[in-house]
Amino acid sequence: MSLIVNPMYPFADRDLAGDTAARRETRRLCRDLGVQVDCMEVLRLHSDTDPRSFRPAFDSGAWLDARTAVVLAFDSDEARLADLLAMTCDVAAEYGIAVVTELNRRFALKSLEDATRLIARNGRTDLGVQIDSMHFYRYGSRCEDIAPHRDLIARAQICDGPLAGPATDEEQMIEGRTNRLLPGDGELPLAEWLAEIPQGIVVALEAPMLRLEVHERLRRGVAQLRALVERVDGTRA
């Protein structure tokens, strides 16, 4: 499971940084239910960000047993961004947390090619890529683009949606945060995408939407994702 540890718009009330009652209750519930927090979200890197400021978030992430942190890159200066991500990896390592950066047409890193070039520049072997099925198709990539960069993909998020995406960045942001579809309910070629990403990594269901109550979304989403994984695994046998 992924948890929002560091507040982000439009979820400013979801703040688990610091020794708070919410943080303590979250860990208690996770342990009582046998739920593993695999990922903490979300840290934003801008040109003036000091990665040391992420320490309270990393501290809470580690306390909640998170293994990975998602860092979004917004600095368009590639050399500076490479340094900032390297510094972020150094701070995260103090807490035993790995760093992945997500690709999105609204971010500085829009494609696997962008991420490969940047990671080659800073030489980090502890920096990976989180690939999101919706963002992947929204920035015009194809499944055959994955193979040359497969070793960099450390985590994946999956959802469905219409093949034709929103025209503007603002509409795309709204779609990504409130209007995704469960695997199998849309038109994205998810089986082909899933077959190309590395085996053995976490594939998380990322499907925020307003149309389904959360418990129904979880029930259907998990069932439909499992069915998709079984179908893809069947083609590998």
XYZ file of C-alpha atoms in Angstrom:
237
model
C 0.000 0.000 0.000
C 1.056 3.573 -0.696
C 0.510 6.316 1.887
C 0.542 10.096 1.472
C 3.042 11.070 4.166
C 3.909 14.504 2.832
C 0.844 16.699 2.100
C 0.069 17.451 -1.547
C -2.709 19.281 -3.360
C -5.616 18.464 -3.272
C -4.963 16.203 -0.253
C -3.510 18.818 2.077
C -5.189 17.219 5.091
C -3.313 13.940 4.620
C -0.215 14.656 6.653
C 1.548 11.834 8.494
C 4.854 13.610 9.096
C 5.829 13.963 12.740
C 4.816 12.086 15.871
C 1.059 12.562 15.608
C -1.994 10.579 16.662
C -2.815 9.993 12.979
C 0.600 8.490 12.332
C 0.411 6.217 15.374
C -3.107 5.057 14.480
C -2.070 4.406 10.879
C 0.776 2.124 11.945
C -1.449 0.313 14.427
C -4.092 -0.350 11.787
C -1.550 -1.489 9.206
C -0.031 -3.970 11.631
C -3.380 -5.202 12.926
C -4.608 -5.769 9.372
C -1.330 -7.196 8.067
C -0.968 -4.417 5.486
C 2.537 -3.527 4.270
C 3.250 0.117 3.433
C 5.517 -0.288 0.451
C 5.609 3.348 -0.685
C 5.406 6.859 0.768
C 4.231 9.847 -1.245
C 4.912 12.451 -2.372
C 8.041 14.618 -2.405
C 8.451 17.469 -4.899
C 11.787 18.679 -6.214
C 11.890 22.262 -7.467
C 14.949 24.308 -8.337
C 15.108 25.794 -4.827
C 14.318 22.604 -2.869
C 16.767 21.509 -0.191
C 16.480 17.685 -0.037
C 17.449 17.815 3.636
C 14.007 19.326 4.250
C 12.555 15.881 3.437
C 13.999 14.346 6.616
C 10.754 14.603 8.678
C 8.843 12.884 5.858
C 11.477 10.153 5.486
C 11.499 9.663 9.255
C 7.739 9.073 9.252
C 7.947 6.890 6.165
C 10.535 4.663 7.818
C 8.481 4.540 11.035
C 5.525 3.348 8.954
C 7.743 0.669 7.340
C 7.763 2.263 3.871
C 10.473 0.934 1.574
C 10.177 3.403 -1.292
C 9.530 7.115 -1.711
C 8.088 8.788 -4.817
C 9.877 11.993 -5.794
C 8.369 14.225 -8.473
C 10.817 16.333 -10.474
C 9.852 19.883 -11.443
C 13.259 21.444 -12.150
C 13.802 21.898 -15.891
C 17.568 22.363 -15.472
C 18.760 18.799 -16.028
C 22.204 19.205 -14.442
C 20.758 20.748 -11.296
C 17.951 18.182 -11.161
C 20.484 15.348 -11.411
C 22.303 16.776 -8.396
C 19.072 17.323 -6.441
C 17.938 13.751 -7.021
C 21.351 12.436 -5.994
C 21.146 14.459 -2.762
C 17.613 13.149 -2.177
C 18.857 9.575 -2.561
C 21.586 10.280 0.015
C 19.050 11.575 2.561
C 16.612 8.715 1.875
C 19.385 6.161 2.372
C 19.806 7.396 5.955
C 16.327 5.974 6.595
C 16.663 2.806 4.521
C 14.295 4.105 1.856
C 14.785 3.779 -1.900
C 13.831 6.599 -4.273
C 11.788 6.386 -7.450
C 10.852 9.262 -9.696
C 7.639 9.281 -11.696
C 7.226 10.168 -15.355
C 4.495 12.547 -16.467
C 4.106 15.060 -19.268
C 3.637 17.763 -16.603
C 6.951 16.926 -14.889
C 10.556 17.595 -15.864
C 10.965 13.894 -16.716
C 8.364 13.009 -19.307
C 9.627 9.721 -20.712
C 11.864 6.740 -20.063
C 14.419 8.346 -22.351
C 14.470 11.457 -20.129
C 14.950 9.352 -17.004
C 17.685 7.219 -18.564
C 19.627 10.300 -19.618
C 19.345 11.896 -16.178
C 20.315 8.776 -14.235
C 23.304 8.288 -16.527
C 24.264 11.869 -15.731
C 24.256 11.509 -11.935
C 25.451 7.900 -11.960
C 23.087 6.740 -9.220
C 22.332 3.038 -9.003
C 19.874 3.633 -6.143
C 17.485 5.796 -8.176
C 14.690 4.075 -10.064
C 11.664 4.954 -12.157
C 8.008 4.518 -11.298
C 6.023 3.897 -14.455
C 2.288 4.674 -14.454
C 0.114 3.107 -17.142
C -2.018 6.213 -17.640
C 0.887 8.650 -17.740
C 2.803 6.247 -19.993
C 0.174 6.355 -22.698
C -0.626 10.014 -22.125
C 2.901 11.079 -23.038
C 2.731 9.085 -26.267
C 4.941 6.122 -25.418
C 4.548 2.643 -26.867
C 5.093 -0.740 -25.246
C 8.145 -1.399 -27.406
C 9.770 1.673 -25.823
C 10.039 -0.136 -22.476
C 12.591 -2.866 -23.258
C 15.690 -0.622 -23.654
C 15.016 0.953 -20.246
C 13.531 -1.996 -18.370
C 16.332 -2.199 -15.801
C 15.484 1.294 -14.517
C 11.842 0.482 -13.736
C 11.591 -0.180 -10.000
C 7.851 0.203 -9.384
C 4.655 0.431 -11.434
C 1.168 1.877 -11.045
C -1.738 0.637 -13.098
C -5.189 1.873 -14.009
C -7.322 2.072 -17.123
C -8.831 4.895 -19.095
C -9.950 5.978 -22.548
C -7.354 5.669 -25.292
C -7.726 9.342 -26.222
C -6.569 11.479 -23.323
C -7.393 15.031 -22.250
C -6.127 17.850 -24.435
C -4.649 20.084 -21.729
C -2.324 19.537 -18.786
C -5.002 20.783 -16.393
C -7.541 18.277 -17.728
C -4.918 15.531 -17.547
C -4.229 16.380 -13.903
C -7.953 16.159 -13.102
C -8.211 12.824 -14.910
C -5.202 11.435 -13.037
C -6.467 12.489 -9.615
C -10.222 11.929 -9.839
C -11.251 10.123 -13.010
C -9.220 6.973 -13.592
C -10.788 3.615 -14.422
C -10.184 0.167 -12.977
C -8.136 -2.297 -15.057
C -10.379 -3.710 -17.771
C -12.943 -0.910 -17.656
C -11.241 1.266 -20.280
C -9.354 1.093 -23.552
C -5.668 1.176 -22.588
C -3.704 -1.910 -23.788
C -2.797 -2.933 -20.252
C -1.980 -6.585 -20.939
C 0.712 -5.600 -23.440
C 2.077 -2.961 -21.039
C 2.115 -5.355 -18.087
C 3.898 -7.998 -20.139
C 6.732 -5.570 -20.906
C 7.511 -4.204 -17.447
C 9.933 -6.131 -15.214
C 8.687 -9.133 -13.300
C 9.147 -9.085 -9.540
C 8.443 -5.394 -8.949
C 5.454 -3.937 -7.092
C 2.510 -3.214 -9.398
C 0.181 -0.932 -7.456
C -3.448 -0.226 -8.268
C -3.661 3.566 -8.711
C -7.255 4.384 -9.560
C -8.676 7.422 -7.756
C -12.199 8.170 -8.938
C -15.353 9.844 -7.769
C -17.856 7.435 -9.268
C -17.210 4.457 -6.965
C -17.341 4.214 -3.180
C -13.908 3.327 -1.831
C -14.707 -0.192 -0.575
C -16.339 -1.152 -3.880
C -13.405 0.350 -5.767
C -10.974 -1.760 -3.739
C -13.019 -4.945 -4.099
C -13.447 -4.626 -7.845
C -10.018 -3.159 -8.475
C -8.101 -5.938 -6.742
C -10.201 -8.633 -8.431
C -9.802 -7.116 -11.899
C -6.065 -6.515 -11.479
C -5.526 -10.085 -10.315
C -7.461 -11.381 -13.320
C -5.304 -9.265 -15.637
C -2.060 -10.463 -14.018
C -3.183 -14.086 -14.296
C -4.014 -13.575 -17.977
C -0.602 -12.061 -18.686
C 1.192 -14.757 -16.668
C -0.693 -17.351 -18.709
C 0.835 -16.011 -21.909
C 4.320 -16.388 -20.406
C 3.847 -20.030 -19.411
